[in-house]
XYZ file of C-alpha atoms in Angstrom:
664
model
C -115.171 3.607 -8.153
C -112.890 4.721 -10.968
C -114.025 3.386 -14.326
C -111.362 1.212 -15.950
C -111.371 1.263 -19.719
C -111.236 -2.443 -20.530
C -113.223 -4.677 -22.835
C -116.304 -5.678 -20.881
C -116.913 -8.648 -23.156
C -113.484 -10.013 -22.308
C -114.109 -9.527 -18.587
C -117.336 -11.507 -18.607
C -115.921 -14.198 -20.863
C -112.880 -14.718 -18.669
C -115.040 -16.109 -15.868
C -115.707 -19.082 -18.122
C -112.025 -19.492 -18.982
C -111.387 -22.258 -16.459
C -114.361 -24.218 -17.852
C -113.574 -23.752 -21.504
C -112.397 -26.712 -23.547
C -110.058 -25.610 -26.310
C -111.131 -27.097 -29.629
C -108.750 -29.496 -31.278
C -106.929 -28.837 -34.489
C -108.993 -29.608 -37.552
C -107.497 -31.996 -40.069
C -106.157 -30.251 -43.146
C -108.035 -30.708 -46.411
C -106.410 -32.943 -48.938
C -104.248 -30.769 -51.157
C -105.599 -30.386 -54.683
C -103.391 -29.972 -57.752
C -102.580 -26.321 -58.489
C -103.583 -25.218 -61.994
C -100.773 -23.945 -64.187
C -102.369 -20.466 -64.420
C -102.472 -20.239 -60.603
C -98.827 -21.259 -60.435
C -97.959 -18.325 -62.692
C -99.749 -15.903 -60.399
C -98.127 -17.398 -57.323
C -94.682 -16.940 -58.801
C -95.235 -13.208 -59.269
C -93.554 -10.841 -56.839
C -95.811 -8.516 -54.826
C -96.066 -4.837 -55.663
C -94.640 -2.591 -52.932
C -96.710 0.370 -51.733
C -95.272 2.557 -48.996
C -97.285 5.406 -47.498
C -95.097 8.035 -45.836
C -95.483 11.176 -43.753
C -94.957 14.129 -46.118
C -93.145 16.033 -43.366
C -90.732 13.375 -42.080
C -90.614 10.817 -44.919
C -91.291 8.055 -42.403
C -93.685 5.219 -43.183
C -97.137 5.624 -41.601
C -98.656 2.611 -39.805
C -102.363 1.757 -40.014
C -103.177 3.519 -43.280
C -106.195 1.996 -45.014
C -105.943 1.373 -48.762
C -109.226 0.368 -50.363
C -109.819 -0.615 -53.981
C -112.907 0.348 -55.957
C -114.377 -3.108 -55.236
C -113.764 -2.589 -51.496
C -110.804 -4.846 -50.909
C -109.043 -3.360 -47.878
C -105.368 -3.399 -46.937
C -103.537 -1.785 -44.021
C -99.951 -0.604 -43.953
C -97.621 -2.266 -41.462
C -95.446 -0.383 -38.968
C -93.053 0.673 -41.732
C -95.922 1.988 -43.856
C -95.791 -0.903 -46.381
C -98.471 -2.902 -48.134
C -97.387 -5.959 -50.120
C -100.048 -5.917 -52.834
C -100.523 -9.158 -54.757
C -104.058 -9.503 -55.970
C -104.831 -12.068 -58.657
C -106.389 -10.305 -61.635
C -105.168 -6.818 -60.718
C -101.469 -7.166 -61.429
C -100.184 -5.307 -64.508
C -103.091 -2.906 -64.350
C -104.028 0.561 -63.074
C -105.566 0.295 -59.626
C -107.152 3.166 -57.696
C -106.617 3.105 -53.926
C -108.732 5.183 -51.557
C -106.399 6.362 -48.772
C -107.453 7.108 -45.197
C -105.873 7.148 -41.763
C -106.805 8.843 -38.499
C -104.801 12.046 -38.134
C -103.569 12.083 -41.762
C -105.048 13.304 -45.026
C -104.559 13.419 -48.801
C -105.929 15.970 -51.296
C -109.413 15.479 -52.656
C -109.660 15.073 -56.424
C -112.164 16.818 -58.696
C -114.786 14.110 -58.081
C -114.408 14.158 -54.308
C -112.226 11.075 -53.907
C -109.227 10.836 -51.582
C -106.658 8.531 -53.109
C -104.457 7.753 -56.059
C -104.379 5.561 -59.145
C -101.307 3.328 -59.276
C -99.726 1.281 -62.077
C -99.356 -2.104 -60.378
C -96.589 -4.340 -61.689
C -95.105 -7.499 -60.133
C -91.942 -6.534 -58.234
C -92.597 -2.822 -58.754
C -92.974 -0.144 -56.095
C -94.431 3.264 -55.366
C -94.261 5.714 -52.501
C -97.416 7.648 -51.606
C -97.497 10.614 -49.232
C -100.038 11.812 -46.704
C -100.109 15.093 -44.802
C -100.115 14.765 -41.036
C -102.977 16.529 -39.249
C -101.921 15.244 -35.841
C -99.189 17.214 -34.106
C -97.820 13.956 -32.688
C -96.325 11.506 -35.188
C -97.452 7.874 -35.279
C -94.376 5.642 -35.158
C -95.238 1.951 -34.872
C -97.260 -0.759 -33.195
C -95.571 -2.380 -30.192
C -97.700 -5.482 -29.642
C -99.699 -8.059 -31.568
C -99.295 -10.190 -34.669
C -97.828 -9.006 -37.981
C -96.192 -5.756 -36.855
C -93.953 -5.864 -39.949
C -95.945 -8.407 -41.970
C -95.814 -6.607 -45.311
C -92.178 -5.619 -44.922
C -91.337 -9.325 -44.557
C -93.416 -10.227 -47.616
C -91.482 -7.612 -49.581
C -88.141 -9.059 -48.474
C -87.199 -6.122 -46.258
C -85.340 -6.330 -42.950
C -87.489 -5.184 -40.027
C -85.927 -3.288 -37.106
C -87.173 -5.612 -34.325
C -86.224 -9.215 -33.573
C -89.788 -10.600 -33.582
C -91.611 -8.786 -36.400
C -94.428 -11.312 -36.973
C -95.541 -13.028 -33.744
C -93.936 -12.501 -30.344
C -95.103 -14.516 -27.320
C -98.105 -15.680 -29.366
C -99.701 -12.329 -28.557
C -102.575 -11.146 -30.732
C -103.581 -8.134 -28.649
C -102.662 -6.420 -25.372
C -104.423 -3.850 -23.238
C -103.257 -0.923 -21.060
C -99.508 -0.851 -20.594
C -97.564 -0.141 -17.404
C -93.776 0.261 -17.705
C -90.967 1.019 -15.266
C -87.185 1.011 -15.134
C -86.043 -1.711 -12.717
C -82.656 -3.369 -12.211
C -81.180 -1.836 -15.353
C -84.003 -2.937 -17.672
C -87.505 -1.892 -18.631
C -90.323 -4.016 -17.266
C -93.599 -3.974 -19.216
C -96.964 -5.244 -17.981
C -100.377 -5.426 -19.648
C -103.837 -6.005 -18.253
C -105.428 -8.494 -20.691
C -103.852 -10.387 -23.602
C -105.455 -12.103 -26.620
C -104.082 -15.443 -27.778
C -103.850 -17.150 -31.193
C -105.411 -20.480 -30.196
C -108.747 -19.393 -28.708
C -110.978 -16.303 -28.252
C -110.435 -16.279 -24.472
C -107.030 -14.934 -23.502
C -104.954 -14.221 -20.406
C -106.710 -12.048 -17.833
C -104.181 -12.126 -14.977
C -101.463 -9.778 -16.262
C -98.754 -10.525 -18.808
C -95.304 -8.978 -19.037
C -91.983 -8.562 -20.789
C -88.620 -6.882 -20.409
C -86.526 -4.852 -22.821
C -83.098 -3.260 -22.804
C -82.746 0.482 -22.372
C -81.754 2.643 -25.351
C -77.987 3.065 -25.358
C -77.619 -0.091 -23.260
C -78.398 -2.639 -25.961
C -81.947 -1.474 -26.583
C -83.292 0.080 -29.759
C -83.647 3.790 -30.370
C -87.296 4.578 -29.469
C -87.740 6.029 -32.961
C -87.123 2.515 -34.287
C -89.000 0.212 -31.942
C -88.836 -1.975 -28.847
C -87.589 -5.552 -28.630
C -89.886 -7.168 -26.073
C -88.701 -10.322 -24.287
C -91.938 -11.844 -22.984
C -92.397 -13.967 -19.880
C -93.837 -17.123 -21.483
C -95.171 -20.536 -20.494
C -94.312 -23.947 -21.986
C -96.525 -23.564 -25.073
C -94.869 -20.220 -25.932
C -97.849 -18.051 -24.983
C -97.306 -15.318 -22.392
C -97.812 -16.602 -18.852
C -100.044 -15.221 -16.130
C -98.032 -13.076 -13.724
C -100.585 -12.863 -10.909
C -101.437 -16.214 -9.272
C -104.672 -16.695 -7.361
C -105.038 -14.164 -4.570
C -106.853 -14.325 -1.250
C -110.110 -12.869 -2.630
C -110.357 -15.641 -5.260
C -111.357 -13.356 -8.148
C -110.733 -14.499 -11.737
C -109.353 -11.260 -13.193
C -106.349 -9.251 -11.993
C -104.901 -5.967 -13.277
C -101.862 -3.996 -12.153
C -101.418 -0.213 -12.043
C -99.120 2.445 -10.663
C -95.751 0.670 -10.913
C -93.269 1.749 -8.208
C -89.855 0.830 -6.864
C -88.769 1.075 -3.225
C -86.170 -0.476 -0.919
C -87.398 -2.963 1.654
C -86.115 -3.280 5.229
C -83.005 -5.123 4.023
C -82.155 -2.350 1.560
C -83.102 -4.432 -1.489
C -84.854 -2.625 -4.324
C -88.327 -4.031 -4.964
C -90.749 -3.663 -7.834
C -94.238 -2.942 -6.488
C -97.609 -2.445 -8.134
C -101.101 -1.537 -7.116
C -103.613 -4.180 -8.151
C -107.331 -4.633 -8.544
C -109.217 -7.909 -8.901
C -112.608 -8.458 -10.564
C -115.190 -11.244 -10.703
C -116.284 -9.433 -12.954
C -117.278 -6.647 -10.540
C -114.531 -5.073 -8.455
C -113.392 -7.451 -5.728
C -110.318 -5.912 -4.047
C -107.443 -3.423 -4.131
C -103.964 -3.955 -2.738
C -100.215 -4.090 -3.372
C -98.231 -6.759 -5.219
C -94.480 -7.375 -5.149
C -92.579 -8.833 -8.099
C -90.554 -11.979 -7.395
C -87.374 -11.775 -9.483
C -86.812 -15.546 -9.258
C -90.266 -16.831 -10.219
C -90.924 -13.822 -12.462
C -94.402 -13.429 -11.015
C -96.146 -11.029 -8.685
C -96.891 -12.006 -5.082
C -99.432 -10.442 -2.782
C -97.924 -8.020 -0.293
C -101.145 -6.661 1.178
C -104.863 -6.483 0.410
C -106.375 -3.158 1.429
C -109.388 -3.430 3.755
C -112.018 -1.541 1.738
C -112.471 -1.859 -2.015
C -114.504 1.367 -2.033
C -111.742 3.448 -0.404
C -110.001 6.019 -2.626
C -106.594 5.282 -1.054
C -104.935 2.853 -3.460
C -102.444 3.223 -6.344
C -103.862 3.368 -9.833
C -103.456 4.814 -13.283
C -99.900 5.778 -14.177
C -97.335 6.450 -11.437
C -94.643 9.131 -11.520
C -91.836 9.768 -9.035
C -91.133 13.297 -7.862
C -89.631 15.172 -4.933
C -91.143 17.906 -2.811
C -89.114 19.659 -0.095
C -86.464 16.980 -0.430
C -88.886 14.086 0.135
C -89.727 11.519 -2.555
C -93.282 10.626 -3.539
C -95.128 8.494 -6.049
C -98.036 10.399 -7.571
C -100.865 8.560 -9.380
C -103.503 9.345 -12.003
C -105.982 6.826 -10.567
C -108.664 9.514 -10.309
C -108.024 10.739 -13.885
C -105.787 13.569 -12.675
C -102.510 13.404 -10.682
C -104.238 14.067 -7.355
C -103.162 11.061 -5.272
C -99.729 10.362 -3.776
C -97.824 8.287 -1.235
C -94.327 8.694 0.261
C -91.881 6.673 -1.854
C -90.996 4.214 0.902
C -91.711 0.499 1.131
C -93.640 0.747 4.401
C -95.737 3.727 3.263
C -96.729 2.149 -0.055
C -98.260 -0.907 1.642
C -100.064 1.207 4.280
C -103.251 2.685 2.825
C -103.437 5.288 5.622
C -100.285 6.968 4.256
C -101.939 7.943 0.973
C -102.825 11.621 0.490
C -105.067 13.445 -1.943
C -104.684 16.879 -3.439
C -107.912 18.628 -2.631
C -109.625 21.813 -1.498
C -112.096 19.908 0.682
C -112.160 20.632 4.375
C -110.023 17.918 6.051
C -112.055 14.883 7.010
C -115.026 15.722 4.763
C -116.177 14.349 1.425
C -117.658 15.853 -1.709
C -121.384 16.516 -1.226
C -122.554 18.720 -4.079
C -124.037 21.999 -2.862
C -123.323 20.927 0.732
C -119.613 20.410 0.114
C -117.359 21.952 2.757
C -114.249 23.663 1.391
C -111.225 24.674 3.434
C -110.446 28.398 3.551
C -107.876 30.298 5.567
C -108.507 33.299 7.834
C -108.400 35.607 4.818
C -110.987 33.532 2.962
C -108.468 32.051 0.520
C -109.269 28.571 -0.755
C -106.763 26.078 0.686
C -105.615 23.507 -1.847
C -103.122 20.993 -0.509
C -102.090 17.392 0.076
C -104.364 16.062 2.811
C -104.838 12.734 4.547
C -108.195 11.127 5.262
C -109.805 13.419 2.692
C -110.695 12.232 -0.825
C -109.373 14.039 -3.893
C -111.416 16.717 -5.572
C -111.988 15.397 -9.078
C -112.192 17.409 -12.295
C -115.976 17.101 -12.671
C -116.538 17.831 -8.980
C -114.398 20.978 -9.143
C -116.388 22.082 -12.186
C -119.689 21.597 -10.376
C -118.464 23.553 -7.340
C -117.543 26.397 -9.693
C -121.035 26.365 -11.217
C -122.536 26.365 -7.703
C -120.447 29.390 -6.754
C -118.685 27.539 -3.931
C -115.408 27.948 -5.812
C -115.216 31.620 -6.718
C -113.794 33.363 -9.751
C -110.867 34.564 -7.635
C -110.042 31.031 -6.403
C -107.300 28.954 -7.990
C -108.623 26.125 -10.161
C -106.436 23.064 -10.622
C -108.181 20.761 -13.073
C -110.297 22.913 -15.389
C -108.553 22.217 -18.677
C -109.584 24.287 -21.675
C -108.751 23.969 -25.345
C -106.082 26.616 -25.918
C -107.538 27.328 -29.377
C -111.272 27.469 -28.670
C -111.601 27.760 -24.899
C -113.860 24.690 -24.809
C -113.749 22.434 -21.754
C -111.555 19.325 -21.992
C -112.802 16.546 -19.710
C -110.296 13.752 -19.147
C -110.871 10.022 -18.818
C -107.226 9.295 -17.966
C -103.783 10.848 -17.986
C -100.049 10.333 -17.604
C -97.778 12.991 -16.044
C -93.977 13.318 -15.965
C -91.340 16.003 -15.372
C -89.826 17.386 -18.584
C -86.313 18.867 -18.612
C -86.789 20.622 -21.940
C -89.870 22.535 -20.830
C -88.791 22.731 -17.177
C -92.347 21.801 -16.292
C -94.520 18.778 -15.658
C -96.167 17.611 -18.869
C -99.378 15.662 -19.281
C -100.866 13.404 -21.910
C -104.612 13.429 -21.326
C -107.232 11.183 -22.938
C -110.410 13.113 -23.541
C -113.878 11.897 -22.626
C -116.540 12.965 -25.100
C -114.320 14.397 -27.822
C -115.616 15.904 -31.044
C -114.521 13.076 -33.352
C -114.496 10.144 -30.928
C -115.794 9.527 -27.443
C -112.491 8.245 -26.058
C -109.969 8.684 -28.861
C -108.641 12.254 -28.567
C -105.278 12.903 -26.883
C -104.229 16.266 -25.422
C -100.991 17.838 -24.183
C -100.752 20.180 -21.193
C -98.102 21.449 -18.776
C -97.995 22.714 -15.190
C -95.452 23.829 -12.562
C -96.181 20.873 -10.247
C -97.567 17.365 -10.836
C -100.877 18.327 -9.209
C -101.158 21.443 -11.387
C -102.707 23.884 -11.836
C -103.628 22.347 -15.212
C -105.287 25.111 -17.216
C -104.927 24.850 -21.003
C -104.395 21.946 -23.367
C -103.605 21.337 -27.029
C -105.020 18.426 -29.036
C -102.155 16.334 -30.468
C -103.843 13.101 -31.641
C -107.296 12.535 -33.090
C -109.297 9.447 -34.104
C -112.523 9.105 -36.050
C -114.911 7.039 -33.902
C -112.110 4.938 -32.433
C -110.752 4.589 -28.888
C -107.209 5.363 -27.715
C -107.241 4.790 -23.974
C -105.032 4.529 -20.879
C -102.166 6.760 -22.117
C -98.603 6.182 -20.911
C -95.737 8.675 -21.241
C -92.627 6.504 -21.718
C -90.340 9.063 -20.050
C -87.330 6.727 -20.156
C -87.344 7.247 -23.944
C -87.157 11.073 -23.779
C -84.524 12.408 -26.198
C -82.599 15.643 -26.786
C -83.019 16.797 -23.210
C -86.730 16.057 -23.269
C -87.523 17.837 -26.522
C -88.816 14.571 -28.001
C -91.205 12.580 -25.824
C -93.001 9.306 -26.480
C -96.597 8.302 -25.828
C -98.389 4.997 -26.197
C -101.945 3.899 -25.531
C -104.355 1.104 -26.409
C -105.818 1.438 -29.903
C -109.190 -0.320 -29.957
C -112.747 -0.156 -31.260
C -114.036 -0.780 -27.715
C -116.837 1.658 -26.748
C -117.466 2.467 -30.447
C -119.516 0.969 -33.278
C -116.493 0.829 -35.614
C -115.252 -2.387 -37.141
C -111.888 -3.459 -35.640
C -108.784 -2.558 -37.646
C -107.161 -5.881 -38.600
C -103.997 -6.670 -36.606
C -103.915 -3.222 -34.999
C -107.066 -3.459 -32.913
C -106.610 -3.912 -29.160
C -102.870 -3.229 -29.278
C -100.386 -0.581 -28.193
C -99.495 2.222 -30.615
C -96.453 4.488 -30.144
C -96.419 8.212 -30.948
C -93.656 10.830 -30.808
C -94.163 14.477 -29.887
C -91.653 17.235 -30.644
C -92.051 19.893 -27.956
C -90.348 22.416 -30.247
C -93.072 21.979 -32.879
C -94.498 25.489 -33.428
C -97.962 23.956 -33.909
C -98.052 23.332 -30.153
C -97.928 27.096 -29.617
C -95.954 26.751 -26.390
C -94.430 29.802 -24.746
C -90.639 29.486 -24.915
C -89.130 28.412 -21.613
C -86.659 30.919 -20.216
C -83.971 29.191 -18.132
C -80.495 29.909 -16.758
C -78.444 28.857 -19.742
C -75.111 29.391 -17.990
C -75.662 27.136 -14.996
C -73.040 24.370 -14.857
C -71.749 25.147 -18.357
C -68.071 25.441 -19.320
C -66.629 28.718 -17.996
C -63.208 30.365 -18.065
C -61.807 33.582 -16.627
C -58.935 35.998 -17.140
C -57.623 35.090 -13.670
C -58.789 33.792 -10.298
C -57.771 33.575 -6.690
C -57.152 30.209 -5.077
C -60.421 28.502 -4.096
C -62.399 31.142 -6.023
C -62.374 29.706 -9.540
C -64.647 30.772 -12.383
C -67.070 27.825 -12.048
C -68.221 29.135 -8.665
C -70.017 31.975 -10.460
C -72.395 29.530 -12.189
C -72.827 26.800 -9.571
C -76.200 28.140 -8.411
C -74.850 28.868 -4.939
C -74.704 32.535 -3.938
C -72.480 31.658 -0.975
C -69.593 30.919 -3.357
C -67.945 33.324 -5.790
C -65.368 33.885 -8.491
C -62.702 36.424 -7.576
C -60.048 37.758 -9.934
C -56.494 37.578 -8.572
C -55.687 41.079 -9.668
C -57.242 44.525 -9.932
C -55.482 44.927 -13.261
C -57.936 45.667 -16.079
C -59.535 44.188 -18.023
C -60.832 41.064 -16.226
C -63.454 38.751 -17.657
C -65.698 35.698 -17.239
C -66.579 33.734 -20.377
C -69.319 31.066 -20.590
C -69.682 28.541 -23.415
C -73.418 27.809 -23.625
C -72.655 24.698 -25.666
C -74.815 25.709 -28.628
C -76.271 28.891 -30.072
C -78.989 30.143 -27.724
C -81.403 33.052 -27.621
C -80.038 35.334 -24.884
C -82.592 37.682 -23.342
C -81.453 38.658 -19.855
C -78.415 38.592 -17.552
C -78.435 38.717 -13.753
C -75.184 39.693 -12.009
C -74.843 39.153 -8.274
C -71.641 40.947 -7.329
C -69.427 40.286 -4.356
C -67.739 43.129 -2.476
C -65.401 43.770 -5.394
C -67.828 44.778 -8.098
C -67.334 46.142 -11.575
C -67.948 49.876 -11.897
C -67.501 49.826 -15.680
C -68.108 46.670 -17.700
C -69.729 45.231 -20.808
C -71.863 42.162 -21.470
C -70.650 40.731 -24.752
C -71.733 37.891 -27.051
C -69.940 35.825 -29.667
C -70.574 32.882 -31.945
C -66.935 31.795 -32.172
C -65.457 32.919 -28.860
C -63.076 35.280 -30.670
C -65.062 38.138 -32.157
C -67.259 39.883 -29.559
C -70.255 42.229 -29.785
C -71.364 44.486 -26.943
C -74.916 43.764 -25.762
C -74.755 46.101 -22.784
C -72.289 48.634 -21.438
C -72.120 50.794 -18.298
C -69.573 53.019 -16.537
C -71.483 53.672 -13.319
C -72.494 50.388 -11.726
C -72.992 50.339 -7.939
C -72.684 46.548 -7.584
C -75.189 44.468 -5.646
C -77.668 42.579 -7.783
C -78.147 43.812 -11.336
C -80.772 42.519 -13.756
C -79.889 43.478 -17.314
C -82.515 43.073 -20.024
C -81.037 42.555 -23.471
C -82.258 42.696 -27.009
C -82.826 39.082 -28.078
C -79.469 37.834 -29.356
C -78.556 34.419 -30.708
C -75.030 33.423 -29.650
C -73.047 30.523 -28.221
C -70.662 32.488 -25.983
C -71.325 35.252 -23.502
C -68.942 37.110 -21.240
C -68.693 39.737 -18.547
C -65.867 42.118 -19.540
C -64.780 44.383 -16.690
C -62.831 47.552 -17.503
C -62.947 49.378 -14.153
C -63.389 47.930 -10.669
C -65.457 49.628 -8.003
C -62.931 48.636 -5.330
C -59.206 48.092 -4.900
C -59.582 44.307 -4.950
C -60.374 43.515 -8.572
C -63.689 41.746 -9.263
C -65.868 39.180 -7.511
C -69.069 37.621 -8.860
C -71.327 35.374 -6.774
C -73.704 34.495 -9.609
C -73.498 35.072 -13.362
C -76.941 34.030 -14.658
C -77.824 34.082 -18.345
C -81.502 33.675 -19.193
C -82.969 32.733 -22.537
C -84.013 29.709 -24.578
C -81.905 27.012 -26.225
C -82.186 27.080 -30.004
C -82.730 24.016 -32.145
C -80.525 25.013 -35.061
């Protein structure tokens, strides 16, 4: 059974939830007169401290400020602390500064911090250097997200900055776009009124960015599904197995037999041990999940879990899941297939119909002895640790393809994952993964890694650490792909920030809540190889002339069966592509029609007026020509024909321009 990273204490306690009697409200003490000296202190304005990222200037959430007598404060999601300590106003106060993934210089005595002149109503801005490659943005859930900003009289960016849905903490997010909105669901939720919370799934909706929703750099306005007392309601009623706890995973959408789009989720129930797996369907009217099917065997690997991602293969849609820590489980993206456990497939090298059995494991090989990896039914997935053991046993050879053996790109060390989230990325033209490490160097479950692969199942080979924590957990990562910006250059990750599975004290307000990070895929610290793509495809293109039904755009439509043809053999004739922005041009591929250019130039320009030759020939034979160029940064590129190789002018089936988009 796949280990779910949840608070075990909460699981056990929830069994007693139905028997618990919530304590009544204690009567308030009789108010005592306030001394005049206390009134003077109370009338003082707080001192504003903002801690910002030295690189971006943005406020850093969850920075600890500690005085020399060990009073501790934490910055809110805007990086503010409203400091108002009786006896320390109008004085010099030293603050030790610390935050996971950030640092400040050490002074001559070994201290990390700064002395500050504290005055009522005054302010100071302190900076920290980011060690993490990913940037911490804000907390999404829980009480007091912008507490200190409010105390300082500032306007927060979200509608409910202090307490939304009476939520104190929320665990393990699942989010999907459905009916023009984002639907958010969490596994367990802490309440204000009592230590036992909601253990049967809570949820909310939000508007999409650009459609009334906030820019993901700013925040998310969550509209919770609540009950009469204002606390978030349970979204999974009692199911047929009668278990007390319910979680949802692997959110999907599919059209039912009537053609209506449905929101579906895999579920598991616990009592507290695992009770059942199955599929739930969201009821748009009651705003609750309903049971669609319970799968017959709770020990079967064929059930949705982890994060779900939609993709197509050979024109057919699938949902792929990270239930087994890697994206090695999928199901056809149809309503009937999702609710039929026999339709689920694993990505594995096991011989069909067999299971993993250590040194006795049977692997599938073809007639040439090549290891056969593929999507297979009735055969469990080959997991990362199992693949590693088969390598050590020599059953998987050095010449065999490995799919899940991630290594630190800097040190070569193994990276074992406890969970992951995978999505297609337009900017990288690859599938990208956020992976939560198991057994990291600074925390057992708090290190986050980035990797990329040509397909959702891999091969996943190297990874780069992007987020680190010191003895703190950051589990169940979710790539919020609907927030991707700038063509996928900026991507957004959230996970549950908690002291669970550590001996650390919980961070006030932040503990057991969702934290959002932003990753810039153009950050040179990632060390990614630049992606070379066809920059000309579907861009704006013009020509010197064209024949009817053979316009210029047919040379960059990606279809070699169509072509641009000039309407005259008169020279010169040209094709000009506007790449939309300056780009690094490295290679051109020309696929000529019958009327090819015998003499021509490949030229580049930054203004579309003044041109520079990148390549020139007087003896082309047509056909397919691949022209390697010296790296050139330009916005415009053109084919400039000066002599045709036939009596019919020029014809070009494909004009492909390869290189990398530039960021400036």
